[in-house]
Amino acid sequence: GNSVTQMEGPVTLSEEAFLTINCTYTATGYPSLFWYVQYPGEGLQLLLKATKADDKGSNKGFEATYRKETTSFHLEKGSVQVSDSAVYFCALSYGNEKLTFGTGTRLTIIP
Amino acid sequence: DGGITQSPKYLFRKEGQNVTLSCEQNLNHDAMYWYRQDPGQGLRLIYYSQIVNDFQKGDIAEGYSVSREKKESFPLTVTSAQKNPTAFYLCASSQDSYKNIQYFGAGTRLSVL
């Protein structure tokens, strides 16, 4: 079946540091890939997505590239801010199958 | 503003009691979903509905029930058969099951007294 493996947290970084959160997947065919973000006390929000190999999703300074050869969709940001502190979820879907989520990575940015 | 409204924000259940969590959306979406979130386990799908008057079990449906009598509403009942109900419950909707961008409510935190 489909699955998503995320970098375990928590991750703590200083403001303006470079961020990478690793995500790899197992799926039949070519799934769509997503990053969702959950701010404290809230539901999830879509951060970015990519629907085919070599696509790059980007939003709010975050980027992730769909790498078919390594079955990866790592999340990156060049300079994090305190407001980026949240839990980040990698997810995939294939066809009309439901979203499969990773376990989430808690990110804390210290001033 | 369009969106998904979950209520209540906090809910307490006594032993042997059924409780119902509300989820309403005004996005005109066909598909709706209920997830359970536990620390360190990500989101697990409880039930989903692709259309009014139809719903399917997700990965952890035991001890839960749902109804979909209206397009806008998808309430979740946590029954007394669910022995470990303490969790954060999230409702989501999408335009249809092929449009996999899901929009989430703010969640309901359920605790057992």
mmCIF file of C-alpha atoms in Angstrom:
data_model
loop_
_atom_site.group_PDB
_atom_site.id
_atom_site.type_symbol
_atom_site.label_atom_id
_atom_site.label_comp_id
_atom_site.label_asym_id
_atom_site.label_seq_id
_atom_site.Cartn_x
_atom_site.Cartn_y
_atom_site.Cartn_z
ATOM 1 C CA GLY A 1 0.000 0.000 0.000
ATOM 2 C CA ASN A 2 0.891 3.664 -0.111
ATOM 3 C CA SER A 3 2.951 5.133 2.710
ATOM 4 C CA VAL A 4 4.836 8.280 3.667
ATOM 5 C CA THR A 5 7.919 8.421 5.867
ATOM 6 C CA GLN A 6 8.838 11.726 7.408
ATOM 7 C CA MET A 7 11.856 12.972 9.247
ATOM 8 C CA GLU A 8 11.215 12.563 12.936
ATOM 9 C CA GLY A 9 11.161 15.616 15.098
ATOM 10 C CA PRO A 10 11.145 17.713 16.948
ATOM 11 C CA VAL A 11 13.362 20.065 14.989
ATOM 12 C CA THR A 12 14.646 23.227 16.642
ATOM 13 C CA LEU A 13 16.399 25.929 14.636
ATOM 14 C CA SER A 14 17.506 29.496 15.149
ATOM 15 C CA GLU A 15 15.814 32.264 13.205
ATOM 16 C CA GLU A 16 17.230 32.717 9.658
ATOM 17 C CA ALA A 17 18.606 29.157 9.575
ATOM 18 C CA PHE A 18 18.150 26.883 6.575
ATOM 19 C CA LEU A 19 15.410 24.280 6.929
ATOM 20 C CA THR A 20 15.096 20.808 5.439
ATOM 21 C CA ILE A 21 12.405 18.326 6.459
ATOM 22 C CA ASN A 22 12.825 14.998 4.698
ATOM 23 C CA CYS A 23 9.916 13.061 3.210
ATOM 24 C CA THR A 24 10.034 9.855 1.209
ATOM 25 C CA TYR A 25 7.132 7.843 -0.099
ATOM 26 C CA THR A 26 6.118 4.404 -1.311
ATOM 27 C CA ALA A 27 3.351 4.227 -3.878
ATOM 28 C CA THR A 28 2.256 2.434 -7.001
ATOM 29 C CA GLY A 29 2.387 4.655 -10.047
ATOM 30 C CA TYR A 30 2.929 8.393 -9.705
ATOM 31 C CA PRO A 31 1.054 9.951 -6.814
ATOM 32 C CA SER A 32 0.380 13.602 -6.108
ATOM 33 C CA LEU A 33 2.444 14.924 -3.196
ATOM 34 C CA PHE A 34 1.566 17.543 -0.609
ATOM 35 C CA TRP A 35 2.920 19.421 2.375
ATOM 36 C CA TYR A 36 0.399 20.559 4.955
ATOM 37 C CA VAL A 37 1.140 22.805 7.945
ATOM 38 C CA GLN A 38 -0.629 22.864 11.316
ATOM 39 C CA TYR A 39 -0.166 25.949 13.487
ATOM 40 C CA PRO A 40 -0.789 25.565 17.236
ATOM 41 C CA GLY A 41 -4.425 24.863 18.087
ATOM 42 C CA GLU A 42 -5.548 24.885 14.469
ATOM 43 C CA GLY A 43 -6.431 22.485 11.684
ATOM 44 C CA LEU A 44 -4.163 21.705 8.742
ATOM 45 C CA GLN A 45 -3.580 24.066 5.829
ATOM 46 C CA LEU A 46 -2.200 23.131 2.436
ATOM 47 C CA LEU A 47 1.292 24.618 2.119
ATOM 48 C CA LEU A 48 2.292 23.357 -1.339
ATOM 49 C CA LYS A 49 1.806 20.497 -3.755
ATOM 50 C CA ALA A 50 3.264 18.792 -6.821
ATOM 51 C CA THR A 51 1.418 16.494 -9.150
ATOM 52 C CA LYS A 52 4.132 15.032 -11.390
ATOM 53 C CA ALA A 53 7.815 14.224 -11.417
ATOM 54 C CA ASP A 54 10.223 17.199 -11.374
ATOM 55 C CA ASP A 55 7.420 19.601 -10.406
ATOM 56 C CA LYS A 56 8.402 22.121 -7.766
ATOM 57 C CA GLY A 57 5.769 23.330 -5.342
ATOM 58 C CA SER A 58 6.388 26.631 -3.571
ATOM 59 C CA ASN A 59 4.596 28.930 -1.145
ATOM 60 C CA LYS A 60 5.579 31.412 1.593
ATOM 61 C CA GLY A 61 9.282 30.833 0.880
ATOM 62 C CA PHE A 62 8.965 27.054 1.230
ATOM 63 C CA GLU A 63 9.814 24.740 -1.681
ATOM 64 C CA ALA A 64 9.665 21.025 -2.399
ATOM 65 C CA THR A 65 10.585 19.143 -5.572
ATOM 66 C CA TYR A 66 8.966 15.879 -6.653
ATOM 67 C CA ARG A 67 11.898 13.487 -7.166
ATOM 68 C CA LYS A 68 10.777 10.268 -8.809
ATOM 69 C CA GLU A 69 14.240 8.706 -8.822
ATOM 70 C CA THR A 70 14.596 8.998 -5.041
ATOM 71 C CA THR A 71 10.824 8.874 -4.255
ATOM 72 C CA SER A 72 11.258 12.018 -2.186
ATOM 73 C CA PHE A 73 9.542 15.356 -1.599
ATOM 74 C CA HIS A 74 11.772 17.177 0.891
ATOM 75 C CA LEU A 75 10.575 20.522 2.260
ATOM 76 C CA GLU A 76 13.093 23.398 2.293
ATOM 77 C CA LYS A 77 13.214 27.044 3.272
ATOM 78 C CA GLY A 78 16.232 29.274 3.011
ATOM 79 C CA SER A 79 15.633 31.453 6.095
ATOM 80 C CA VAL A 80 13.097 30.443 8.720
ATOM 81 C CA GLN A 81 11.175 32.814 10.968
ATOM 82 C CA VAL A 82 9.647 32.377 14.414
ATOM 83 C CA SER A 83 6.211 32.391 12.732
ATOM 84 C CA ASP A 84 7.157 29.172 10.875
ATOM 85 C CA SER A 85 6.942 27.218 14.136
ATOM 86 C CA ALA A 86 4.322 24.543 13.479
ATOM 87 C CA VAL A 87 3.859 20.863 12.695
ATOM 88 C CA TYR A 88 4.506 19.923 9.064
ATOM 89 C CA PHE A 89 2.871 16.900 7.394
ATOM 90 C CA CYS A 90 3.905 15.276 4.155
ATOM 91 C CA ALA A 91 1.089 13.475 2.322
ATOM 92 C CA LEU A 92 0.323 11.662 -0.902
ATOM 93 C CA SER A 93 -2.683 10.622 -2.912
ATOM 94 C CA TYR A 94 -3.059 8.436 -5.946
ATOM 95 C CA GLY A 95 -6.015 8.699 -8.269
ATOM 96 C CA ASN A 96 -9.144 8.999 -6.191
ATOM 97 C CA GLU A 97 -7.631 7.287 -3.191
ATOM 98 C CA LYS A 98 -7.621 9.126 0.071
ATOM 99 C CA LEU A 99 -4.755 11.193 1.397
ATOM 100 C CA THR A 100 -2.068 9.231 3.229
ATOM 101 C CA PHE A 101 -0.250 11.363 5.807
ATOM 102 C CA GLY A 102 3.160 11.083 7.388
ATOM 103 C CA THR A 103 3.456 11.293 11.173
ATOM 104 C CA GLY A 104 4.296 14.992 11.178
ATOM 105 C CA THR A 105 7.428 16.938 12.135
ATOM 106 C CA ARG A 106 7.249 19.570 14.852
ATOM 107 C CA LEU A 107 9.379 22.605 14.032
ATOM 108 C CA THR A 108 10.324 25.220 16.612
ATOM 109 C CA ILE A 109 12.191 28.388 15.635
ATOM 110 C CA ILE A 110 13.944 30.303 18.385
ATOM 111 C CA PRO A 111 14.738 34.016 18.077
ATOM 112 C CA ASP B 1 -16.126 33.715 4.492
ATOM 113 C CA GLY B 2 -16.228 30.158 3.193
ATOM 114 C CA GLY B 3 -14.812 27.463 5.376
ATOM 115 C CA ILE B 4 -15.297 24.533 7.696
ATOM 116 C CA THR B 5 -16.665 24.989 11.192
ATOM 117 C CA GLN B 6 -16.159 22.387 13.877
ATOM 118 C CA SER B 7 -17.864 22.539 17.247
ATOM 119 C CA PRO B 8 -17.373 22.405 20.094
ATOM 120 C CA LYS B 9 -13.688 23.255 20.401
ATOM 121 C CA TYR B 10 -13.404 21.180 23.594
ATOM 122 C CA LEU B 11 -15.614 18.257 24.616
ATOM 123 C CA PHE B 12 -15.656 15.972 27.619
ATOM 124 C CA ARG B 13 -17.158 12.497 27.651
ATOM 125 C CA LYS B 14 -18.245 10.460 30.621
ATOM 126 C CA GLU B 15 -17.872 6.690 30.718
ATOM 127 C CA GLY B 16 -20.561 4.956 28.680
ATOM 128 C CA GLN B 17 -21.697 8.150 27.009
ATOM 129 C CA ASN B 18 -22.079 8.843 23.297
ATOM 130 C CA VAL B 19 -20.976 12.284 22.118
ATOM 131 C CA THR B 20 -21.416 13.979 18.757
ATOM 132 C CA LEU B 21 -18.934 16.299 17.089
ATOM 133 C CA SER B 22 -20.291 18.784 14.594
ATOM 134 C CA CYS B 23 -18.759 19.636 11.210
ATOM 135 C CA GLU B 24 -20.344 22.134 8.814
ATOM 136 C CA GLN B 25 -18.933 23.464 5.539
ATOM 137 C CA ASN B 26 -20.141 26.228 3.227
ATOM 138 C CA LEU B 27 -17.656 25.514 0.438
ATOM 139 C CA ASN B 28 -20.168 23.506 -1.606
ATOM 140 C CA HIS B 29 -17.791 20.544 -1.459
ATOM 141 C CA ASP B 30 -19.041 17.054 -2.224
ATOM 142 C CA ALA B 31 -16.523 15.075 -0.168
ATOM 143 C CA MET B 32 -16.039 15.252 3.611
ATOM 144 C CA TYR B 33 -13.703 13.423 5.964
ATOM 145 C CA TRP B 34 -13.100 12.776 9.653
ATOM 146 C CA TYR B 35 -9.597 12.218 11.020
ATOM 147 C CA ARG B 36 -8.246 11.406 14.432
ATOM 148 C CA GLN B 37 -4.911 12.916 15.476
ATOM 149 C CA ASP B 38 -2.850 11.387 18.286
ATOM 150 C CA PRO B 39 0.620 12.571 19.312
ATOM 151 C CA GLY B 40 3.318 11.019 17.159
ATOM 152 C CA GLN B 41 0.851 9.161 14.930
ATOM 153 C CA GLY B 42 -0.146 11.731 12.368
ATOM 154 C CA LEU B 43 -3.698 11.686 11.040
ATOM 155 C CA ARG B 44 -5.777 8.544 10.740
ATOM 156 C CA LEU B 45 -8.942 8.417 8.664
ATOM 157 C CA ILE B 46 -12.105 7.454 10.544
ATOM 158 C CA TYR B 47 -14.884 7.885 7.958
ATOM 159 C CA TYR B 48 -15.359 9.701 4.693
ATOM 160 C CA SER B 49 -18.274 10.639 2.471
ATOM 161 C CA GLN B 50 -18.038 11.319 -1.247
ATOM 162 C CA ILE B 51 -21.660 12.364 -1.658
ATOM 163 C CA VAL B 52 -24.828 13.004 0.342
ATOM 164 C CA ASN B 53 -26.421 9.905 1.878
ATOM 165 C CA ASP B 54 -23.291 7.834 1.329
ATOM 166 C CA PHE B 55 -20.223 7.230 3.487
ATOM 167 C CA GLN B 56 -17.427 4.664 3.853
ATOM 168 C CA LYS B 57 -15.294 3.424 6.710
ATOM 169 C CA GLY B 58 -11.733 4.607 6.932
ATOM 170 C CA ASP B 59 -8.849 2.920 8.688
ATOM 171 C CA ILE B 60 -10.125 3.204 12.273
ATOM 172 C CA ALA B 61 -13.953 3.266 12.086
ATOM 173 C CA GLU B 62 -14.649 0.977 15.047
ATOM 174 C CA GLY B 63 -16.449 2.797 17.843
ATOM 175 C CA TYR B 64 -17.515 5.701 15.618
ATOM 176 C CA SER B 65 -20.567 6.463 13.481
ATOM 177 C CA VAL B 66 -21.433 9.199 10.988
ATOM 178 C CA SER B 67 -24.317 10.479 8.890
ATOM 179 C CA ARG B 68 -24.468 12.616 5.745
ATOM 180 C CA GLU B 69 -28.047 13.790 5.384
ATOM 181 C CA LYS B 70 -27.065 17.210 4.032
ATOM 182 C CA LYS B 71 -24.222 18.261 1.785
ATOM 183 C CA GLU B 72 -23.068 20.849 4.320
ATOM 184 C CA SER B 73 -22.991 18.637 7.388
ATOM 185 C CA PHE B 74 -21.056 15.526 8.424
ATOM 186 C CA PRO B 75 -21.425 14.874 12.175
ATOM 187 C CA LEU B 76 -19.300 12.267 13.938
ATOM 188 C CA THR B 77 -20.590 10.299 16.933
ATOM 189 C CA VAL B 78 -18.049 8.791 19.294
ATOM 190 C CA THR B 79 -19.867 5.863 20.868
ATOM 191 C CA SER B 80 -19.301 4.133 24.182
ATOM 192 C CA ALA B 81 -17.698 1.293 22.207
ATOM 193 C CA GLN B 82 -14.685 3.523 21.516
ATOM 194 C CA LYS B 83 -12.557 2.698 24.549
ATOM 195 C CA ASN B 84 -9.835 5.244 23.955
ATOM 196 C CA PRO B 85 -11.557 8.355 22.586
ATOM 197 C CA THR B 86 -9.183 10.991 23.924
ATOM 198 C CA ALA B 87 -7.729 12.691 20.844
ATOM 199 C CA PHE B 88 -7.898 15.709 18.560
ATOM 200 C CA TYR B 89 -10.547 15.258 15.859
ATOM 201 C CA LEU B 90 -10.285 17.019 12.521
ATOM 202 C CA CYS B 91 -12.934 17.376 9.844
ATOM 203 C CA ALA B 92 -12.013 18.150 6.242
ATOM 204 C CA SER B 93 -13.701 18.602 2.903
ATOM 205 C CA SER B 94 -12.660 18.567 -0.741
ATOM 206 C CA GLN B 95 -14.369 19.514 -3.987
ATOM 207 C CA ASP B 96 -14.593 15.823 -4.796
ATOM 208 C CA SER B 97 -12.546 12.764 -4.058
ATOM 209 C CA TYR B 98 -10.418 13.303 -7.177
ATOM 210 C CA LYS B 99 -9.488 16.840 -6.133
ATOM 211 C CA ASN B 100 -7.237 15.889 -3.328
ATOM 212 C CA ILE B 101 -6.728 19.331 -1.814
ATOM 213 C CA GLN B 102 -8.501 19.031 1.482
ATOM 214 C CA TYR B 103 -9.586 21.981 3.614
ATOM 215 C CA PHE B 104 -9.601 21.455 7.367
ATOM 216 C CA GLY B 105 -11.580 22.762 10.285
ATOM 217 C CA ALA B 106 -9.917 23.958 13.504
ATOM 218 C CA GLY B 107 -10.588 20.680 15.292
ATOM 219 C CA THR B 108 -12.325 19.384 18.420
ATOM 220 C CA ARG B 109 -10.333 18.130 21.383
ATOM 221 C CA LEU B 110 -12.156 15.291 23.132
ATOM 222 C CA SER B 111 -11.237 14.160 26.622
ATOM 223 C CA VAL B 112 -12.672 11.521 28.917
ATOM 224 C CA LEU B 113 -13.770 12.516 32.422
#
